[in-house]
Short mmCIF file of C-alpha atoms in Angstrom, two decimals:
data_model
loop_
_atom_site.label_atom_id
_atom_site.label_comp_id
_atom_site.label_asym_id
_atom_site.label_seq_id
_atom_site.Cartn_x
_atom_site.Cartn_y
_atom_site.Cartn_z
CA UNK I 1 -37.80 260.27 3.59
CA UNK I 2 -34.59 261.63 4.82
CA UNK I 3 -35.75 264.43 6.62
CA UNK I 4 -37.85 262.03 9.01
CA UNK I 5 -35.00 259.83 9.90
CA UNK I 6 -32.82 262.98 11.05
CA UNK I 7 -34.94 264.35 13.44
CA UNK I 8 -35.52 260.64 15.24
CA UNK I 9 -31.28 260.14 15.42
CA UNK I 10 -31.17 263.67 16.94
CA UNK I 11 -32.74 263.18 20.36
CA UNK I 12 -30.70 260.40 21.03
CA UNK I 13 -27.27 262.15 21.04
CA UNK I 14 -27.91 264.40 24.10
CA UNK I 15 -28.02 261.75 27.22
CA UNK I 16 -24.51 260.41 25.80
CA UNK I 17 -23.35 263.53 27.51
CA UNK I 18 -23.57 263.47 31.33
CA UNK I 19 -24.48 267.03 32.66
CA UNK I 20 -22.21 269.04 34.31
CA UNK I 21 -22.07 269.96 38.02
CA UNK I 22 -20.49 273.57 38.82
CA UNK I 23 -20.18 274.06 42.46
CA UNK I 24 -19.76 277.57 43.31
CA UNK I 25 -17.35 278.54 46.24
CA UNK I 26 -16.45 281.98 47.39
CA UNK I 27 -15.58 284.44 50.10
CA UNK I 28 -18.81 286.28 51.94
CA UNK I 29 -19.73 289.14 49.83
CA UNK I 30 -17.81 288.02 46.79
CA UNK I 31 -21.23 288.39 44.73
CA UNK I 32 -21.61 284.65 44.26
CA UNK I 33 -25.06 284.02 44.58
CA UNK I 34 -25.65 287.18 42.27
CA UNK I 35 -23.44 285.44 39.67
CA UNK I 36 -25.45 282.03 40.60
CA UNK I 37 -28.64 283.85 39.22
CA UNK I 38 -26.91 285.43 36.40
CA UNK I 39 -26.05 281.63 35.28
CA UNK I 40 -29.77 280.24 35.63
CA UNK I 41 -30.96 282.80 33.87
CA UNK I 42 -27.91 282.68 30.56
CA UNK I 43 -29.11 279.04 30.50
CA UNK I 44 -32.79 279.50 31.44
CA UNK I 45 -32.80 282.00 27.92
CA UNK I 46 -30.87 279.21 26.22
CA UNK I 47 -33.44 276.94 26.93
CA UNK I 48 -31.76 274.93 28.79
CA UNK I 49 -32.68 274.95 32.34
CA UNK I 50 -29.88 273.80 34.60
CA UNK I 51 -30.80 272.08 38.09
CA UNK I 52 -30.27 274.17 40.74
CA UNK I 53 -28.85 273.03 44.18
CA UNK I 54 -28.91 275.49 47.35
CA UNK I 55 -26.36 274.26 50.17
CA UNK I 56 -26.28 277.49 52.22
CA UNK I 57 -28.79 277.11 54.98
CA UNK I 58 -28.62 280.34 56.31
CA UNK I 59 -29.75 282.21 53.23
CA UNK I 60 -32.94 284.03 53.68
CA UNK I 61 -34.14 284.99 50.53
CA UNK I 62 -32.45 283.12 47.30
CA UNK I 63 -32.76 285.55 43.90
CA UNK I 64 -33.17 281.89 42.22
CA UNK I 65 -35.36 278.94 42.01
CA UNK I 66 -33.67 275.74 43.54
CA UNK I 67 -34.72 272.26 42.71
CA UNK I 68 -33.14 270.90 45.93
CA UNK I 69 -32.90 273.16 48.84
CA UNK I 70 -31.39 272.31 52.04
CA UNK I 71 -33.32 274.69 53.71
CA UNK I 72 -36.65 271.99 52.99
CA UNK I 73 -34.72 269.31 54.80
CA UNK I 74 -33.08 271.17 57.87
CA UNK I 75 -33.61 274.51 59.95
CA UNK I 76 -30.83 276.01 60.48
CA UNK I 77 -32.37 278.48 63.71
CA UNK I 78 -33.80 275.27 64.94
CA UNK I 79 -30.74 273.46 64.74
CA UNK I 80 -28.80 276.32 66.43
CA UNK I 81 -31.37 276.16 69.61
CA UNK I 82 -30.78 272.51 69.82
CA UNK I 83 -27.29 271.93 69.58
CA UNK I 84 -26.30 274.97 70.92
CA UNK I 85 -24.34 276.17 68.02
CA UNK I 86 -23.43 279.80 66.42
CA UNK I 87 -24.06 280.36 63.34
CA UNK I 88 -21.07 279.15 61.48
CA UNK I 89 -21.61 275.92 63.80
CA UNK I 90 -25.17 275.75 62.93
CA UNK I 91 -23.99 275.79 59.14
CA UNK I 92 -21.90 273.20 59.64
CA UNK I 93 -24.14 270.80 61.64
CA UNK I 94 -26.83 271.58 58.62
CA UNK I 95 -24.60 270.13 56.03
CA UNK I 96 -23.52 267.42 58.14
CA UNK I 97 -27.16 266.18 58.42
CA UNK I 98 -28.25 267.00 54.88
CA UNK I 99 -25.16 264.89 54.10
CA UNK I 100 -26.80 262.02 55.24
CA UNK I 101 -29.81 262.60 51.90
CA UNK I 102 -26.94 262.24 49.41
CA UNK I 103 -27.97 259.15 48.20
CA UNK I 104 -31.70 260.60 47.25
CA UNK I 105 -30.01 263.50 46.18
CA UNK I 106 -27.70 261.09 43.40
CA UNK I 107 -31.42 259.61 42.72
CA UNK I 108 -32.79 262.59 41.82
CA UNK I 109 -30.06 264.05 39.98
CA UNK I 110 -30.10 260.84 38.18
CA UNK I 111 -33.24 260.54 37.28
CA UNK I 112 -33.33 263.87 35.54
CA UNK I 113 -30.09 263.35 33.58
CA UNK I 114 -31.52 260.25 31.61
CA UNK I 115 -34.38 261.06 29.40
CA UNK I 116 -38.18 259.90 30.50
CA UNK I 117 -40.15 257.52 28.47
CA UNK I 118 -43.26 258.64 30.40
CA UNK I 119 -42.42 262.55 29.57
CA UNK I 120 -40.10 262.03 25.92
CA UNK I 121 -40.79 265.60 25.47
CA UNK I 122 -38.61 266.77 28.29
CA UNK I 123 -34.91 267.59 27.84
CA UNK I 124 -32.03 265.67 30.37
CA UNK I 125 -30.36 268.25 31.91
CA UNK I 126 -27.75 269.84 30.29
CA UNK I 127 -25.75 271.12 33.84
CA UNK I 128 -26.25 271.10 37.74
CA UNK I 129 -25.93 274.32 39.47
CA UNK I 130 -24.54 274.06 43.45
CA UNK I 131 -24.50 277.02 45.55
CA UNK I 132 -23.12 276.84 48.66
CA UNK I 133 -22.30 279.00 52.02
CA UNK I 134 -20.29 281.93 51.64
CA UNK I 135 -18.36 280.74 54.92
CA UNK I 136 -15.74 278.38 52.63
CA UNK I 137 -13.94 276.57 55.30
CA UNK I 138 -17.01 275.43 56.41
CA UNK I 139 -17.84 273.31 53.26
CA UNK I 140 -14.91 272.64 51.58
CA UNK I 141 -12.95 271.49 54.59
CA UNK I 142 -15.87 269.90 56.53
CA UNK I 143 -16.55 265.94 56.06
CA UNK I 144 -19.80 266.73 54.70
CA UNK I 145 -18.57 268.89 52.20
CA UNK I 146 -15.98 265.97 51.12
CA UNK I 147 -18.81 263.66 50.92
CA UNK I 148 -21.31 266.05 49.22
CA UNK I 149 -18.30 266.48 46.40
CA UNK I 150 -16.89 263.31 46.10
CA UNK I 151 -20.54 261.80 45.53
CA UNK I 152 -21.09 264.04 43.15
CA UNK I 153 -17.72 264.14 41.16
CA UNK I 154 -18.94 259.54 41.54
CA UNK I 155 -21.34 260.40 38.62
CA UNK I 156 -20.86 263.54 37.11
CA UNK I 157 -17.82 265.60 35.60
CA UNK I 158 -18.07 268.16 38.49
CA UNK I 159 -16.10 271.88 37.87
CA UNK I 160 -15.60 274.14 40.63
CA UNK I 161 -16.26 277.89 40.34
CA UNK I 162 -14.20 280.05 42.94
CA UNK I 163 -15.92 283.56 42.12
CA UNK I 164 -13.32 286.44 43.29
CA UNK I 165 -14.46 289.80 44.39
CA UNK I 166 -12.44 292.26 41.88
CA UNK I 167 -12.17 295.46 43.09
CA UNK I 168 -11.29 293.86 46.63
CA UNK I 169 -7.70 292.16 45.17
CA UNK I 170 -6.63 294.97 43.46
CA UNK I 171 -3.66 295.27 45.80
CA UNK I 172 -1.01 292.09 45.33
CA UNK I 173 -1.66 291.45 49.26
CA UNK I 174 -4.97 290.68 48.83
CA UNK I 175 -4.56 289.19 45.55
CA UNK I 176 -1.67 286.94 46.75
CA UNK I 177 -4.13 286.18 49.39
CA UNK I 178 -7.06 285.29 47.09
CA UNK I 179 -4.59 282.92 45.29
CA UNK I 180 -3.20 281.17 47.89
CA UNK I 181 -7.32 280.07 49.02
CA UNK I 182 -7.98 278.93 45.58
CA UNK I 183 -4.57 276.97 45.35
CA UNK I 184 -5.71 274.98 48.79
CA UNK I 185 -8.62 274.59 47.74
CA UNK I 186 -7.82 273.11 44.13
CA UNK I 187 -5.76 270.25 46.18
CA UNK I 188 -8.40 269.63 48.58
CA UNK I 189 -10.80 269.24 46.60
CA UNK I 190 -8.84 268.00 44.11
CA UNK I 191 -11.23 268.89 40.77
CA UNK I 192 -10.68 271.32 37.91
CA UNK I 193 -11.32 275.15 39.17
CA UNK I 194 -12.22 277.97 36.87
CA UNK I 195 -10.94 281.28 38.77
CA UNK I 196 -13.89 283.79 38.10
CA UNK I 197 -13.60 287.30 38.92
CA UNK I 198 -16.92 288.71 39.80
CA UNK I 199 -17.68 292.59 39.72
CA UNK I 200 -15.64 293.53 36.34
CA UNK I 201 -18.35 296.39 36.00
CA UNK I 202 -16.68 298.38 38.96
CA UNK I 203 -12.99 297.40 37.99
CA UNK I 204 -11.49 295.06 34.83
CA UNK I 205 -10.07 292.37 35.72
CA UNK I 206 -7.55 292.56 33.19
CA UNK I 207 -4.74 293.57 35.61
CA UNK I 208 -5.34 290.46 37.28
CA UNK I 209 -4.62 287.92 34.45
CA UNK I 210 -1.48 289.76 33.59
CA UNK I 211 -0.41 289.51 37.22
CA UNK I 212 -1.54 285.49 36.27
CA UNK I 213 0.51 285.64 33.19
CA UNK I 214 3.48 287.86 33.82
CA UNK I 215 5.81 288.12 36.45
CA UNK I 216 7.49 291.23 35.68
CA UNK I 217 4.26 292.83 36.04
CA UNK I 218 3.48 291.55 39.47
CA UNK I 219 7.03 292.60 40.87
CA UNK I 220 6.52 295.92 38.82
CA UNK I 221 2.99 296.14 41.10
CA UNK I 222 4.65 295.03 43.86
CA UNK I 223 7.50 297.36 44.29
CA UNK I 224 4.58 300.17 43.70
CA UNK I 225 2.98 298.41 46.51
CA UNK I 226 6.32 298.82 48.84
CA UNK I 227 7.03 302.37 47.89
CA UNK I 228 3.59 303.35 48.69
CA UNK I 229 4.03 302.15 52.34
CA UNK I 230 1.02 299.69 51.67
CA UNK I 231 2.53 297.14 53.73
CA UNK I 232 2.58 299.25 56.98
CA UNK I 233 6.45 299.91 56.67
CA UNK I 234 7.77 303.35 58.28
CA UNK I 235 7.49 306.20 56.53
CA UNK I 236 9.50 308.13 54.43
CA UNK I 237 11.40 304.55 53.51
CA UNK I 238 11.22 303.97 49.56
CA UNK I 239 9.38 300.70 51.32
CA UNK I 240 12.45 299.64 53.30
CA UNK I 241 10.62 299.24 56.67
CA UNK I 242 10.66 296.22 58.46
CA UNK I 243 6.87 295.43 57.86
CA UNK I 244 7.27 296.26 54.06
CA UNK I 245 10.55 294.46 53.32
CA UNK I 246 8.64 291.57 55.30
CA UNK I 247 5.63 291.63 53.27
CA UNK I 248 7.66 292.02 49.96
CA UNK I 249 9.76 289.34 49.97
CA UNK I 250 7.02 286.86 51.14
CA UNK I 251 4.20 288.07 47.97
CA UNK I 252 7.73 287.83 46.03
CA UNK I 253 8.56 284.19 46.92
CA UNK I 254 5.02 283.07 46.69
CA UNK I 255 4.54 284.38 43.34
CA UNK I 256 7.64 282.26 41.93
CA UNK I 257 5.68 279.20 43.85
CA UNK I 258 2.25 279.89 42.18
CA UNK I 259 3.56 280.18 38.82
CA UNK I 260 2.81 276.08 38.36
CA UNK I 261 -0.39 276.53 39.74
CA UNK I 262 -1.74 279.23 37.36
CA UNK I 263 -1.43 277.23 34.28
CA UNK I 264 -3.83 274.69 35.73
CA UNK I 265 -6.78 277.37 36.19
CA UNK I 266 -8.84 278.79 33.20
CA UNK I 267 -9.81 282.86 34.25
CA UNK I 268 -12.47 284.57 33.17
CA UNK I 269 -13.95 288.23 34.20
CA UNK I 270 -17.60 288.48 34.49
CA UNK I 271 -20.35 290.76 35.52
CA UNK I 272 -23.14 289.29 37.42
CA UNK I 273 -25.08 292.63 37.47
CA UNK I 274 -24.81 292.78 33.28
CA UNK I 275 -24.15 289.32 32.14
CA UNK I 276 -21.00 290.09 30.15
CA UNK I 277 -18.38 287.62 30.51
CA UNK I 278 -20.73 284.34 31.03
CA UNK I 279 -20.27 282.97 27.69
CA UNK I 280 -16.83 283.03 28.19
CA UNK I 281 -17.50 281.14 31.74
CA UNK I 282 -19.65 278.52 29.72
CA UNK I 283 -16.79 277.62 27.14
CA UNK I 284 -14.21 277.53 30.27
CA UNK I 285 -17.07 274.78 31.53
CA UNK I 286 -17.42 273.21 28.95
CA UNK I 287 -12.97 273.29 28.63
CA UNK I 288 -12.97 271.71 32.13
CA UNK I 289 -15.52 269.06 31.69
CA UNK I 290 -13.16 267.68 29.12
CA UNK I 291 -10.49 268.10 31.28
CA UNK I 292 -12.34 265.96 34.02
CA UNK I 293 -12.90 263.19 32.10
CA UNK I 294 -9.32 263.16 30.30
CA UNK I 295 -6.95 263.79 33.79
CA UNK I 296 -8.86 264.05 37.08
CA UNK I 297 -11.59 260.65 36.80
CA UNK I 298 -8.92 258.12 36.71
CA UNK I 299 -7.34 259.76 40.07
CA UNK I 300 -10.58 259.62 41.61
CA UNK I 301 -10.70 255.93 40.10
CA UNK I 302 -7.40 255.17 41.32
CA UNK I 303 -8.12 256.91 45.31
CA UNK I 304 -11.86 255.01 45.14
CA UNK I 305 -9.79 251.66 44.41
CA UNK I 306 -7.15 252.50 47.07
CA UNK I 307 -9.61 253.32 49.70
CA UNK I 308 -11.88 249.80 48.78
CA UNK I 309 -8.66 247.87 49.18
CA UNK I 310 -7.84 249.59 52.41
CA UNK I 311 -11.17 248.91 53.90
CA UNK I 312 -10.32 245.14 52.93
CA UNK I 313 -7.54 244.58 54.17
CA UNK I 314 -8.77 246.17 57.36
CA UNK I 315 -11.68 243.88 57.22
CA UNK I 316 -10.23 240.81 57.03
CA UNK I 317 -7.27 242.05 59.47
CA UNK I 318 -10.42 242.27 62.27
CA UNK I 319 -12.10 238.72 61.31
CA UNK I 320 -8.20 237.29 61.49
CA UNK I 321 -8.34 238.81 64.94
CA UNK I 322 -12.10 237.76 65.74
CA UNK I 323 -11.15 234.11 64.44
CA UNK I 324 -8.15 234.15 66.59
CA UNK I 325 -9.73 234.87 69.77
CA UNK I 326 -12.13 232.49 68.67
CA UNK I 327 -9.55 229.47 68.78
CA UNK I 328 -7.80 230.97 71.80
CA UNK I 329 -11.30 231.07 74.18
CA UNK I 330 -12.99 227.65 72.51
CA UNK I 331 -12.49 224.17 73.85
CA UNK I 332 -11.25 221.00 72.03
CA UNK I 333 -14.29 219.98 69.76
CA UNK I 334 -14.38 217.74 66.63
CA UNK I 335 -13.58 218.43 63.40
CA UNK I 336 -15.74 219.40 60.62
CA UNK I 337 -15.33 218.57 57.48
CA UNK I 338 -16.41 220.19 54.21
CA UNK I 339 -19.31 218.29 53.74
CA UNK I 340 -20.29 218.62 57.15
CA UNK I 341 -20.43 222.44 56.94
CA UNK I 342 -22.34 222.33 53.47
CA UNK I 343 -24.69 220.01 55.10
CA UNK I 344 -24.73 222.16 58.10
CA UNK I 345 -25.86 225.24 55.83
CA UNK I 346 -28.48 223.23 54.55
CA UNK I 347 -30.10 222.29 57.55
CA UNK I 348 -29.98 226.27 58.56
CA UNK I 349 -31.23 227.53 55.54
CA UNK I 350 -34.16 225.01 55.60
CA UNK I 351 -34.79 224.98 59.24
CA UNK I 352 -37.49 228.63 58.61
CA UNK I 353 -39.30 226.33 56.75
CA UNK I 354 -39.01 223.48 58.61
CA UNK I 355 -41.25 222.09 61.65
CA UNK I 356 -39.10 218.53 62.03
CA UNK I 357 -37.87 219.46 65.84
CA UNK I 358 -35.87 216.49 65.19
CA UNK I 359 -34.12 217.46 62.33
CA UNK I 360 -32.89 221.16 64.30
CA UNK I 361 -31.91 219.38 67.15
CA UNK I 362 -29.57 217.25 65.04
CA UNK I 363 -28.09 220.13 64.35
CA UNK I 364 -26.68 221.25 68.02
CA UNK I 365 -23.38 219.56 67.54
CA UNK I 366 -22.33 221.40 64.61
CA UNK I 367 -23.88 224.83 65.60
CA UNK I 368 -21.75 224.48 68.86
CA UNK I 369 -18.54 223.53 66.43
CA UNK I 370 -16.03 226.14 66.62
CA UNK I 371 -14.64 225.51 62.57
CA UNK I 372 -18.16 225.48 61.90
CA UNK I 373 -18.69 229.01 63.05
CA UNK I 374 -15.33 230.15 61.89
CA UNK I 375 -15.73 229.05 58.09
CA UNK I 376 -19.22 230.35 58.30
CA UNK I 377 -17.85 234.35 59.36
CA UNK I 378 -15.76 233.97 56.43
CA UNK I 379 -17.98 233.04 53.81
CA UNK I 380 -20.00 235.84 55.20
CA UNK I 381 -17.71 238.12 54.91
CA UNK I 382 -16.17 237.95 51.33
CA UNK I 383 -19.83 237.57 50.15
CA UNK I 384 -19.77 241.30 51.52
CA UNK I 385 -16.07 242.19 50.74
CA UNK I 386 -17.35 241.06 47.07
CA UNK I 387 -20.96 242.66 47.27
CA UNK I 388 -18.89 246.30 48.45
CA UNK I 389 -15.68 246.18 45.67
CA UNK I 390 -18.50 246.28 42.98
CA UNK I 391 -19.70 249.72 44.31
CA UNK I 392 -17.93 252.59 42.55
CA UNK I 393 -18.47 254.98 45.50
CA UNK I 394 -19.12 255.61 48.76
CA UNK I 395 -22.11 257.66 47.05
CA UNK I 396 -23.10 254.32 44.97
CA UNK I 397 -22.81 251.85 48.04
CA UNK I 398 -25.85 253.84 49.86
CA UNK I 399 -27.47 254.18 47.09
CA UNK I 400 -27.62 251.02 46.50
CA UNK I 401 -28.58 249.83 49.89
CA UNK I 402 -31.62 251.84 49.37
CA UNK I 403 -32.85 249.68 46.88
#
């Protein structure tokens, strides 16, 4: 008797848990849509199978399966011909248009997160997989890249990935370098960021996490840096030329300034070639999910509220306006009363249905009666300021609208 009541209170746990959304980001060549297949494939042999999201239009051949591609919706050459675009322009204009889905995107994505009654025997997704192009500046600092993560961070805990080509930041230039992207990216984006350094198979990325971790070891790396000359110095100068003592004493100041930021990231060192290392990147997930819900939804509360109120106040700064030049323009008419415009409403609301001519033209006066109009735009509009403060996001509002 017990054993069949357990298995029917099982299935209902799961779609308590919203999936999770990891967007990857990273540099061209950085091996991030290699680790993007390395991920579908960990959770694929789980079975759990993730749903997959390609944002890079320009990709010609994806090593994965995507549930929603981009490259369905738009073509990128064709969009390049018409617009007259390059190619980073063309990726740009893409997104931009396939911004304009997101709301059928958030239906979909919905849809498969909530179990089926007409299919109970398949699984709500578990987590949402989001490649995008390996230009970065062209989706995290585009509007359609805010949208596309805003909407997304609107219903799910959303993690981003910023994969980090090893063996390229073994020198503290380019490691500095590497640093400083993820830090502007953590505060434009403003969502947790695992740092994940891709390649460890060519080079460990232990030195890295020390240089995270410990500050004599960066300066220790650094002055080996200088007195090699790899900062362009002169030669011969125990690192003392201009260029060197330049370069030194910048990495060495923005080191002390990063040392806040590096205790909000979670690192891990993976392999997409061999797999080792994604558990670890699951458990940093799953680490930053909680993290989500805990610190960074009630900011995104708090900036969704903010930016409702704003769009209030600048609604009802236009109507004052409107109403204003309203009065200023009109000529001296008679006043209405309440019950005049209730009575007023009536006759409009019935006058579809109808046919009395002599009933509607009764009803000249008061459509020509400037309070008439005037209370009229206002109950109009906080029936919408109303109808748009219930929405939770941008996101939310078109989806809605759709319906």
């Amino acid at each position: 008797m017990t054993s069949t009541t357990a298995p029917s209170d099982s299935p209902a746990a799961p779609p308590s848990q919203p999936p999770v959304a990891i967007v990857c980001v990273g540099m061209a060549g950085s091996g991030k849509t290699t680790f993007m297949q390395q991920i579908n494939a960990h959770l694929h042999g789980k079975k759990e199978p993730p749903y997959v999201i390609n944002l890079d239009p320009a990709v010609l051949h994806a090593p994965f399966e995507s549930n929603i591609d981009i490259r369905d919706s738009v073509n990128y050459k064709e969009v390049m011909k018409q617009y007259n675009l390059g190619p980073n322009g063309g990726i740009l204009t893409s997104l931009n248009l396939f911004a304009t889905k997101i709301d059928q995107v958030l239906n979909l994505l919905e849809k498969r997160a909530a179990p089926d009654p007409e299919q109970p025997a398949r699984k709500p997704i578990n987590h949402i997989l989001v490649d995008t192009p390996g230009q970065i500046e062209v989706f995290v600092w585009s509007a359609s890249g805010t949208i596309l993560l805003e909407s997304l961070a609107s219903s799910f805990p959303t993690v981003i990935a910023y994969i980090i080509d090893t063996p390229r930041t073994s020198s503290t230039s380019t490691f500095m370098s590497n640093m400083l992207y993820a830090c502007s990216i953590l505060y434009k984006t403003k969502l947790p960021m695992i740092l994940v350094f891709n390649k460890t198979d060519v080079k460990d990325a232990a030195f890295a996490k020390e240089w995270m971790t410990d500050f004599d070891a960066f300066q220790a790396a650094l002055h080996q840096d200088e007195s090699n000359n790899a900062f362009g110095g002169q030669e011969g100068g125990e690192g003392s030329g201009a260029g060197s003592g330049y370069m030194g004493s910048l990495l060495n100041s923005m080191s002390l300034m990063l040392e806040e930021f590096y205790a909000h990231l979670s690192v891990v060192g993976v392999s997409s070639l061999y797999g080792t290392g994604i558990d670890e990147f699951f458990e940093a997930v799953q680490e930053k999910a909680e993290e989500f819900k805990r610190d960074y939804q009630p900011e995104l509360e708090r900036r969704r509220e903010e930016r409702e109120e704003n769009k209030k106040k600048l609604r009802e700064k236009e109507l004052d306006k409107m109403m204003k030049g309203m009065s200023m323009g009109g000529t001296a008419m008679a006043d209405a009363t309440v019950g005049d415009i209730k009575e007023d409403e009536a006759g409009l609301q019935s006058a579809s249905s109808d046919d009395d001519s002599d009933d509607y033209g009764a009803q000249d006066d008061d459509e020509d009666d400037d309070d008439g109009l005037q209370a009229r735009y206002a109950a109009a509009a906080h029936a919408n300021d109303d109808s748009v403060a219930a929405d939770a996001s941008f996101a939310k509002y078109l989806h809605t609208q759709r319906q």
